[in-house]
PDB file of N, CA and C in Angstrom:
ATOM      1  N   MET A  53       0.723  -1.190   0.182  1.00 38.00           N
ATOM      2  CA  MET A  53       0.019  -0.055   0.284  1.00 38.00           C
ATOM      3  C   MET A  53       0.768   1.187  -0.104  1.00 38.00           C
ATOM      4  N   LEU A  54       0.802   2.289  -0.772  1.00 41.00           N
ATOM      5  CA  LEU A  54       1.359   3.568  -0.976  1.00 41.00           C
ATOM      6  C   LEU A  54       0.812   4.424   0.034  1.00 41.00           C
ATOM      7  N   THR A  55       1.734   5.434   0.468  1.00 42.00           N
ATOM      8  CA  THR A  55       0.877   6.508   1.481  1.00 42.00           C
ATOM      9  C   THR A  55       1.313   7.676   0.757  1.00 42.00           C
ATOM     10  N   VAL A  56       0.539   8.617   0.547  1.00 45.00           N
ATOM     11  CA  VAL A  56       0.954   9.924  -0.207  1.00 45.00           C
ATOM     12  C   VAL A  56       0.563  10.775   1.023  1.00 45.00           C
ATOM     13  N   THR A  57       1.843  11.756   1.206  1.00 45.00           N
ATOM     14  CA  THR A  57       1.739  13.082   1.897  1.00 45.00           C
ATOM     15  C   THR A  57       1.024  14.268   1.293  1.00 45.00           C
ATOM     16  N   CYS A  58       0.000  14.622   1.828  1.00 45.00           N
ATOM     17  CA  CYS A  58      -0.715  15.742   1.180  1.00 45.00           C
ATOM     18  C   CYS A  58      -0.867  17.096   2.183  1.00 45.00           C
ATOM     19  N   ALA A  59      -1.657  17.389   2.915  1.00 46.00           N
ATOM     20  CA  ALA A  59      -1.400  18.676   3.727  1.00 46.00           C
ATOM     21  C   ALA A  59      -2.234  18.367   4.981  1.00 46.00           C
ATOM     22  N   GLY A  60      -1.928  18.106   7.276  1.00 47.00           N
ATOM     23  CA  GLY A  60      -2.772  18.178   8.479  1.00 47.00           C
ATOM     24  C   GLY A  60      -2.444  16.772   9.190  1.00 47.00           C
ATOM     25  N   GLY A  61      -1.643  16.223  10.075  1.00 47.00           N
ATOM     26  CA  GLY A  61      -1.575  14.975  10.728  1.00 47.00           C
ATOM     27  C   GLY A  61      -0.183  14.436  10.607  1.00 47.00           C
ATOM     28  N   THR A  62       0.350  13.650  11.588  1.00 47.00           N
ATOM     29  CA  THR A  62       1.535  12.965  11.276  1.00 47.00           C
ATOM     30  C   THR A  62       1.350  11.422  11.396  1.00 47.00           C
ATOM     31  N   PRO A  63       1.790  10.650  10.676  1.00 50.00           N
ATOM     32  CA  PRO A  63       1.759   9.224  10.330  1.00 50.00           C
ATOM     33  C   PRO A  63       2.088   8.492  11.519  1.00 50.00           C
ATOM     34  N   PRO A  64       1.452   7.316  12.012  1.00 51.00           N
ATOM     35  CA  PRO A  64       2.041   6.458  13.335  1.00 51.00           C
ATOM     36  C   PRO A  64       3.730   6.214  13.328  1.00 51.00           C
ATOM     37  N   GLY A  65       4.501   6.504  14.336  1.00 53.00           N
ATOM     38  CA  GLY A  65       5.744   6.365  14.415  1.00 53.00           C
ATOM     39  C   GLY A  65       6.698   7.333  13.863  1.00 53.00           C
ATOM     40  N   ARG A  66       6.168   8.622  13.281  1.00 55.00           N
ATOM     41  CA  ARG A  66       6.898   9.338  12.655  1.00 55.00           C
ATOM     42  C   ARG A  66       7.021  10.760  13.470  1.00 55.00           C
ATOM     43  N   ALA A  67       7.872  11.586  13.485  1.00 55.00           N
ATOM     44  CA  ALA A  67       7.964  12.699  14.422  1.00 55.00           C
ATOM     45  C   ALA A  67       7.344  13.728  13.660  1.00 55.00           C
ATOM     46  N   MET A  68       6.968  14.970  14.441  1.00 51.00           N
ATOM     47  CA  MET A  68       5.911  15.752  13.756  1.00 51.00           C
ATOM     48  C   MET A  68       6.771  16.669  12.650  1.00 51.00           C
ATOM     49  N   ALA A  69       6.196  16.958  11.604  1.00 50.00           N
ATOM     50  CA  ALA A  69       6.887  17.584  10.561  1.00 50.00           C
ATOM     51  C   ALA A  69       6.493  19.104  10.739  1.00 50.00           C
ATOM     52  N   ALA A  70       7.463  19.835  10.180  1.00 56.00           N
ATOM     53  CA  ALA A  70       7.419  21.292  10.213  1.00 56.00           C
ATOM     54  C   ALA A  70       6.100  21.781   9.700  1.00 56.00           C
ATOM     55  N   ALA A  71       5.711  21.202   8.623  1.00 55.00           N
ATOM     56  CA  ALA A  71       4.601  21.768   7.895  1.00 55.00           C
ATOM     57  C   ALA A  71       3.400  20.798   8.184  1.00 55.00           C
ATOM     58  N   PRO A  72       1.887  21.173   8.385  1.00 54.00           N
ATOM     59  CA  PRO A  72       0.879  20.240   8.368  1.00 54.00           C
ATOM     60  C   PRO A  72       0.681  19.237   7.681  1.00 54.00           C
ATOM     61  N   MET A  73       0.712  18.152   7.688  1.00 59.00           N
ATOM     62  CA  MET A  73       0.491  16.886   6.680  1.00 59.00           C
ATOM     63  C   MET A  73      -0.733  16.016   7.175  1.00 59.00           C
ATOM     64  N   ILE A  74      -1.259  15.459   5.895  1.00 58.00           N
ATOM     65  CA  ILE A  74      -2.294  14.350   6.162  1.00 58.00           C
ATOM     66  C   ILE A  74      -1.636  13.248   5.386  1.00 58.00           C
ATOM     67  N   TRP A  75      -1.823  11.988   5.788  1.00 59.00           N
ATOM     68  CA  TRP A  75      -1.365  10.701   5.166  1.00 59.00           C
ATOM     69  C   TRP A  75      -2.736  10.192   4.673  1.00 59.00           C
ATOM     70  N   HIS A  76      -2.471   9.849   3.570  1.00 57.00           N
ATOM     71  CA  HIS A  76      -3.812   8.967   2.965  1.00 57.00           C
ATOM     72  C   HIS A  76      -3.130   7.963   2.095  1.00 57.00           C
ATOM     73  N   SER A  77      -3.629   6.864   2.353  1.00 62.00           N
ATOM     74  CA  SER A  77      -3.124   5.394   1.625  1.00 62.00           C
ATOM     75  C   SER A  77      -3.985   5.204   0.549  1.00 62.00           C
ATOM     76  N   LEU A  78      -3.480   5.152  -0.590  1.00 63.00           N
ATOM     77  CA  LEU A  78      -3.937   4.731  -1.812  1.00 63.00           C
ATOM     78  C   LEU A  78      -4.368   3.200  -1.904  1.00 63.00           C
ATOM     79  N   SER A  79      -5.065   2.671  -1.540  1.00 69.00           N
ATOM     80  CA  SER A  79      -5.914   1.220  -1.567  1.00 69.00           C
ATOM     81  C   SER A  79      -5.946   1.121  -3.141  1.00 69.00           C
ATOM     82  N   ALA A  80      -6.243   1.766  -4.064  1.00 70.00           N
ATOM     83  CA  ALA A  80      -6.403   1.358  -5.498  1.00 70.00           C
ATOM     84  C   ALA A  80      -4.964   1.069  -6.064  1.00 70.00           C
ATOM     85  N   VAL A  81      -3.778   1.402  -5.543  1.00 74.00           N
ATOM     86  CA  VAL A  81      -2.704   1.052  -6.380  1.00 74.00           C
ATOM     87  C   VAL A  81      -2.535  -0.220  -6.908  1.00 74.00           C
ATOM     88  N   PRO A  82      -2.770  -1.299  -6.149  1.00 80.00           N
ATOM     89  CA  PRO A  82      -2.669  -2.605  -6.914  1.00 80.00           C
ATOM     90  C   PRO A  82      -3.433  -2.568  -8.169  1.00 80.00           C
ATOM     91  N   ARG A  83      -4.810  -2.215  -8.216  1.00 80.00           N
ATOM     92  CA  ARG A  83      -5.630  -2.285  -9.109  1.00 80.00           C
ATOM     93  C   ARG A  83      -5.130  -1.599 -10.409  1.00 80.00           C
ATOM     94  N   ALA A  84      -4.489  -0.098  -9.931  1.00 80.00           N
ATOM     95  CA  ALA A  84      -4.021   0.644 -10.926  1.00 80.00           C
ATOM     96  C   ALA A  84      -2.957   0.077 -11.718  1.00 80.00           C
ATOM     97  N   THR A  85      -2.159  -0.675 -10.823  1.00 82.00           N
ATOM     98  CA  THR A  85      -1.086  -1.231 -11.745  1.00 82.00           C
ATOM     99  C   THR A  85      -1.412  -2.698 -12.658  1.00 82.00           C
ATOM    100  N   ALA A  86      -2.225  -3.029 -11.878  1.00 88.00           N
ATOM    101  CA  ALA A  86      -2.690  -4.141 -13.045  1.00 88.00           C
ATOM    102  C   ALA A  86      -3.633  -3.792 -14.192  1.00 88.00           C
ATOM    103  N   LEU A  87      -3.952  -2.302 -14.483  1.00 88.00           N
ATOM    104  CA  LEU A  87      -4.569  -1.768 -15.373  1.00 88.00           C
ATOM    105  C   LEU A  87      -3.392  -0.989 -16.156  1.00 88.00           C
ATOM    106  N   GLY A  88      -2.099  -1.137 -15.825  1.00 91.00           N
ATOM    107  CA  GLY A  88      -1.152  -0.621 -16.640  1.00 91.00           C
ATOM    108  C   GLY A  88      -1.162   0.917 -16.314  1.00 91.00           C
ATOM    109  N   VAL A  89      -1.563   1.457 -14.841  1.00 88.00           N
ATOM    110  CA  VAL A  89      -1.488   2.637 -14.712  1.00 88.00           C
ATOM    111  C   VAL A  89       0.098   2.919 -13.755  1.00 88.00           C
ATOM    112  N   SER A  90       0.854   3.395 -13.931  1.00 87.00           N
ATOM    113  CA  SER A  90       1.957   3.769 -13.145  1.00 87.00           C
ATOM    114  C   SER A  90       1.808   4.845 -11.936  1.00 87.00           C
ATOM    115  N   LEU A  91       2.856   4.501 -10.949  1.00 82.00           N
ATOM    116  CA  LEU A  91       2.607   5.239  -9.545  1.00 82.00           C
ATOM    117  C   LEU A  91       3.139   6.589 -10.287  1.00 82.00           C
ATOM    118  N   ALA A  92       3.785   7.065 -11.027  1.00 87.00           N
ATOM    119  CA  ALA A  92       4.059   8.373 -11.504  1.00 87.00           C
ATOM    120  C   ALA A  92       2.849   9.034 -12.183  1.00 87.00           C
ATOM    121  N   ALA A  93       1.899   8.286 -13.144  1.00 87.00           N
ATOM    122  CA  ALA A  93       0.754   8.658 -13.570  1.00 87.00           C
ATOM    123  C   ALA A  93      -0.208   9.267 -12.513  1.00 87.00           C
ATOM    124  N   ILE A  94      -0.094   8.262 -11.400  1.00 82.00           N
ATOM    125  CA  ILE A  94      -1.099   8.763 -10.248  1.00 82.00           C
ATOM    126  C   ILE A  94      -0.539  10.030  -9.483  1.00 82.00           C
ATOM    127  N   GLY A  95       0.805  10.209  -9.418  1.00 81.00           N
ATOM    128  CA  GLY A  95       1.300  11.140  -8.703  1.00 81.00           C
ATOM    129  C   GLY A  95       1.024  12.488  -9.440  1.00 81.00           C
ATOM    130  N   ARG A  96       1.078  12.597 -10.794  1.00 85.00           N
ATOM    131  CA  ARG A  96       0.967  13.620 -11.513  1.00 85.00           C
ATOM    132  C   ARG A  96      -0.434  13.955 -11.798  1.00 85.00           C
ATOM    133  N   THR A  97      -1.145  13.239 -11.293  1.00 82.00           N
ATOM    134  CA  THR A  97      -2.825  13.638 -11.541  1.00 82.00           C
ATOM    135  C   THR A  97      -3.076  14.069 -10.349  1.00 82.00           C
ATOM    136  N   LEU A  98      -2.608  13.502  -9.284  1.00 80.00           N
ATOM    137  CA  LEU A  98      -2.995  14.319  -7.762  1.00 80.00           C
ATOM    138  C   LEU A  98      -2.280  15.739  -7.904  1.00 80.00           C
ATOM    139  N   GLU A  99      -0.851  15.585  -8.380  1.00 81.00           N
ATOM    140  CA  GLU A  99      -0.537  17.269  -8.520  1.00 81.00           C
ATOM    141  C   GLU A  99      -1.062  17.951  -9.208  1.00 81.00           C
ATOM    142  N   THR A 100      -1.561  17.722 -10.280  1.00 83.00           N
ATOM    143  CA  THR A 100      -2.674  18.429 -11.073  1.00 83.00           C
ATOM    144  C   THR A 100      -3.807  18.894 -10.758  1.00 83.00           C
ATOM    145  N   MET A 101      -4.612  17.820  -9.847  1.00 81.00           N
ATOM    146  CA  MET A 101      -5.730  18.042  -9.310  1.00 81.00           C
ATOM    147  C   MET A 101      -5.576  19.027  -8.220  1.00 81.00           C
ATOM    148  N   LEU A 102      -4.735  18.594  -7.317  1.00 79.00           N
ATOM    149  CA  LEU A 102      -4.689  19.297  -6.132  1.00 79.00           C
ATOM    150  C   LEU A 102      -3.770  20.443  -5.901  1.00 79.00           C
ATOM    151  N   GLY A 103      -3.156  20.898  -6.965  1.00 81.00           N
ATOM    152  CA  GLY A 103      -1.968  21.927  -7.352  1.00 81.00           C
ATOM    153  C   GLY A 103      -2.168  22.489  -8.702  1.00 81.00           C
ATOM    154  N   SER A 104      -1.233  22.363  -9.318  1.00 84.00           N
ATOM    155  CA  SER A 104      -1.332  22.876 -10.746  1.00 84.00           C
ATOM    156  C   SER A 104      -0.088  22.428 -11.524  1.00 84.00           C
ATOM    157  N   ARG A 105      -0.135  22.285 -12.929  1.00 87.00           N
ATOM    158  CA  ARG A 105       1.019  21.695 -13.343  1.00 87.00           C
ATOM    159  C   ARG A 105       1.172  22.589 -14.701  1.00 87.00           C
ATOM    160  N   ARG A 106       2.126  23.176 -15.084  1.00 90.00           N
ATOM    161  CA  ARG A 106       2.369  23.596 -16.520  1.00 90.00           C
ATOM    162  C   ARG A 106       2.687  22.774 -17.575  1.00 90.00           C
ATOM    163  N   VAL A 107       1.580  22.832 -18.421  1.00 90.00           N
ATOM    164  CA  VAL A 107       2.119  21.563 -19.467  1.00 90.00           C
ATOM    165  C   VAL A 107       2.552  21.911 -20.681  1.00 90.00           C
ATOM    166  N   THR A 108       2.378  22.996 -21.143  1.00 94.00           N
ATOM    167  CA  THR A 108       2.893  23.501 -22.372  1.00 94.00           C
ATOM    168  C   THR A 108       2.990  25.104 -22.356  1.00 94.00           C
ATOM    169  N   THR A 109       3.187  25.550 -23.415  1.00 95.00           N
ATOM    170  CA  THR A 109       3.113  27.158 -23.866  1.00 95.00           C
ATOM    171  C   THR A 109       2.416  27.415 -25.252  1.00 95.00           C
ATOM    172  N   PHE A 110       1.734  28.278 -25.538  1.00 93.00           N
ATOM    173  CA  PHE A 110       1.518  28.772 -26.808  1.00 93.00           C
ATOM    174  C   PHE A 110       1.569  30.253 -27.078  1.00 93.00           C
ATOM    175  N   ILE A 111       1.811  30.490 -28.490  1.00 95.00           N
ATOM    176  CA  ILE A 111       2.271  31.607 -28.791  1.00 95.00           C
ATOM    177  C   ILE A 111       1.056  32.318 -29.580  1.00 95.00           C
ATOM    178  N   ASP A 112       0.632  33.809 -29.076  1.00 95.00           N
ATOM    179  CA  ASP A 112      -0.304  34.529 -29.791  1.00 95.00           C
ATOM    180  C   ASP A 112       0.165  35.769 -30.173  1.00 95.00           C
ATOM    181  N   ARG A 113       0.212  36.154 -31.263  1.00 96.00           N
ATOM    182  CA  ARG A 113       0.737  37.591 -31.967  1.00 96.00           C
ATOM    183  C   ARG A 113       2.065  37.948 -31.172  1.00 96.00           C
ATOM    184  N   GLY A 114       2.876  36.895 -31.036  1.00 95.00           N
ATOM    185  CA  GLY A 114       4.388  37.123 -30.671  1.00 95.00           C
ATOM    186  C   GLY A 114       4.529  36.850 -29.279  1.00 95.00           C
ATOM    187  N   ARG A 115       3.429  36.678 -28.456  1.00 95.00           N
ATOM    188  CA  ARG A 115       3.755  36.657 -27.117  1.00 95.00           C
ATOM    189  C   ARG A 115       3.429  35.147 -26.646  1.00 95.00           C
ATOM    190  N   GLU A 116       4.367  34.863 -25.423  1.00 96.00           N
ATOM    191  CA  GLU A 116       4.313  33.252 -25.289  1.00 96.00           C
ATOM    192  C   GLU A 116       3.304  33.325 -24.068  1.00 96.00           C
ATOM    193  N   TYR A 117       2.645  31.988 -23.768  1.00 95.00           N
ATOM    194  CA  TYR A 117       1.598  32.121 -22.631  1.00 95.00           C
ATOM    195  C   TYR A 117       1.915  30.475 -22.152  1.00 95.00           C
ATOM    196  N   ASN A 118       1.916  30.440 -20.742  1.00 94.00           N
ATOM    197  CA  ASN A 118       1.754  29.184 -20.169  1.00 94.00           C
ATOM    198  C   ASN A 118       0.542  28.601 -20.308  1.00 94.00           C
ATOM    199  N   VAL A 119       0.491  27.402 -20.589  1.00 93.00           N
ATOM    200  CA  VAL A 119      -1.066  26.512 -20.357  1.00 93.00           C
ATOM    201  C   VAL A 119      -0.765  25.808 -19.116  1.00 93.00           C
ATOM    202  N   VAL A 120      -1.433  26.135 -17.965  1.00 91.00           N
ATOM    203  CA  VAL A 120      -1.542  25.469 -16.714  1.00 91.00           C
ATOM    204  C   VAL A 120      -2.819  24.777 -16.534  1.00 91.00           C
ATOM    205  N   LEU A 121      -2.698  23.410 -15.993  1.00 87.00           N
ATOM    206  CA  LEU A 121      -3.786  22.697 -15.819  1.00 87.00           C
ATOM    207  C   LEU A 121      -3.758  22.503 -14.177  1.00 87.00           C
ATOM    208  N   MET A 122      -5.116  22.551 -13.651  1.00 83.00           N
ATOM    209  CA  MET A 122      -5.503  22.633 -12.188  1.00 83.00           C
ATOM    210  C   MET A 122      -7.055  22.142 -12.252  1.00 83.00           C
ATOM    211  N   GLY A 123      -7.236  21.519 -11.066  1.00 81.00           N
ATOM    212  CA  GLY A 123      -8.625  21.171 -10.581  1.00 81.00           C
ATOM    213  C   GLY A 123      -9.475  22.243 -10.214  1.00 81.00           C
ATOM    214  N   LYS A 124     -10.726  22.469 -10.215  1.00 83.00           N
ATOM    215  CA  LYS A 124     -11.372  23.580  -9.776  1.00 83.00           C
ATOM    216  C   LYS A 124     -11.094  23.791  -8.119  1.00 83.00           C
ATOM    217  N   GLU A 125     -11.071  24.865  -7.890  1.00 83.00           N
ATOM    218  CA  GLU A 125     -10.845  25.419  -6.477  1.00 83.00           C
ATOM    219  C   GLU A 125     -12.080  24.582  -5.584  1.00 83.00           C
ATOM    220  N   SER A 126     -13.077  24.605  -5.750  1.00 82.00           N
ATOM    221  CA  SER A 126     -14.230  23.970  -5.141  1.00 82.00           C
ATOM    222  C   SER A 126     -13.902  22.095  -4.873  1.00 82.00           C
ATOM    223  N   ASP A 127     -13.054  21.927  -5.527  1.00 80.00           N
ATOM    224  CA  ASP A 127     -12.728  20.411  -5.902  1.00 80.00           C
ATOM    225  C   ASP A 127     -11.476  19.918  -5.140  1.00 80.00           C
ATOM    226  N   ARG A 128     -10.846  21.068  -4.477  1.00 78.00           N
ATOM    227  CA  ARG A 128      -9.560  20.933  -3.800  1.00 78.00           C
ATOM    228  C   ARG A 128      -9.588  21.864  -2.569  1.00 78.00           C
ATOM    229  N   ALA A 129     -10.389  22.105  -2.059  1.00 79.00           N
ATOM    230  CA  ALA A 129     -10.656  22.840  -0.936  1.00 79.00           C
ATOM    231  C   ALA A 129     -10.158  22.402   0.483  1.00 79.00           C
ATOM    232  N   SER A 130     -10.556  21.114   0.628  1.00 78.00           N
ATOM    233  CA  SER A 130     -10.185  20.350   1.923  1.00 78.00           C
ATOM    234  C   SER A 130      -9.621  18.954   1.604  1.00 78.00           C
ATOM    235  N   PRO A 131      -8.779  18.535   2.684  1.00 74.00           N
ATOM    236  CA  PRO A 131      -8.265  17.186   2.415  1.00 74.00           C
ATOM    237  C   PRO A 131      -9.432  15.846   2.091  1.00 74.00           C
ATOM    238  N   ASP A 132     -10.697  16.197   2.453  1.00 77.00           N
ATOM    239  CA  ASP A 132     -11.555  15.324   2.193  1.00 77.00           C
ATOM    240  C   ASP A 132     -12.052  15.068   0.659  1.00 77.00           C
ATOM    241  N   ASP A 133     -11.616  16.236  -0.098  1.00 76.00           N
ATOM    242  CA  ASP A 133     -11.753  16.084  -1.566  1.00 76.00           C
ATOM    243  C   ASP A 133     -10.758  15.228  -2.056  1.00 76.00           C
ATOM    244  N   LEU A 134      -9.908  14.599  -1.397  1.00 74.00           N
ATOM    245  CA  LEU A 134      -9.114  13.331  -2.010  1.00 74.00           C
ATOM    246  C   LEU A 134      -9.781  12.147  -2.334  1.00 74.00           C
ATOM    247  N   THR A 135     -10.943  11.884  -1.506  1.00 73.00           N
ATOM    248  CA  THR A 135     -11.969  10.892  -1.745  1.00 73.00           C
ATOM    249  C   THR A 135     -12.779  10.912  -2.875  1.00 73.00           C
ATOM    250  N   ASN A 136     -12.636  12.423  -3.818  1.00 73.00           N
ATOM    251  CA  ASN A 136     -13.722  12.353  -4.649  1.00 73.00           C
ATOM    252  C   ASN A 136     -12.925  12.394  -5.934  1.00 73.00           C
ATOM    253  N   LEU A 137     -11.383  11.974  -6.085  1.00 70.00           N
ATOM    254  CA  LEU A 137     -10.770  11.693  -7.281  1.00 70.00           C
ATOM    255  C   LEU A 137     -11.173  10.470  -7.745  1.00 70.00           C
ATOM    256  N   HIS A 138     -11.365  10.262  -8.891  1.00 63.00           N
ATOM    257  CA  HIS A 138     -11.483   9.064  -9.749  1.00 63.00           C
ATOM    258  C   HIS A 138     -10.563   8.585 -10.418  1.00 63.00           C
TER     259      HIS A 138
END
């Protein structure tokens, strides 16, 4: 089972971290692996949905713009929103 650090609590047996964290176990990892989904893809998805990720740039009339993916703010407002990711 994989444990992911996000953000409010300390996992058992660990010293208190400088920043608040929560620990979420990904019980779906064996299923994802069986379906050919890598842990890196799971990590990138969590990064994108809970934070943001610059994926490319585009040029319009000589100016370059970043293209940034992120989940809706209302879908990433609390630690409980982890349970809504599919």
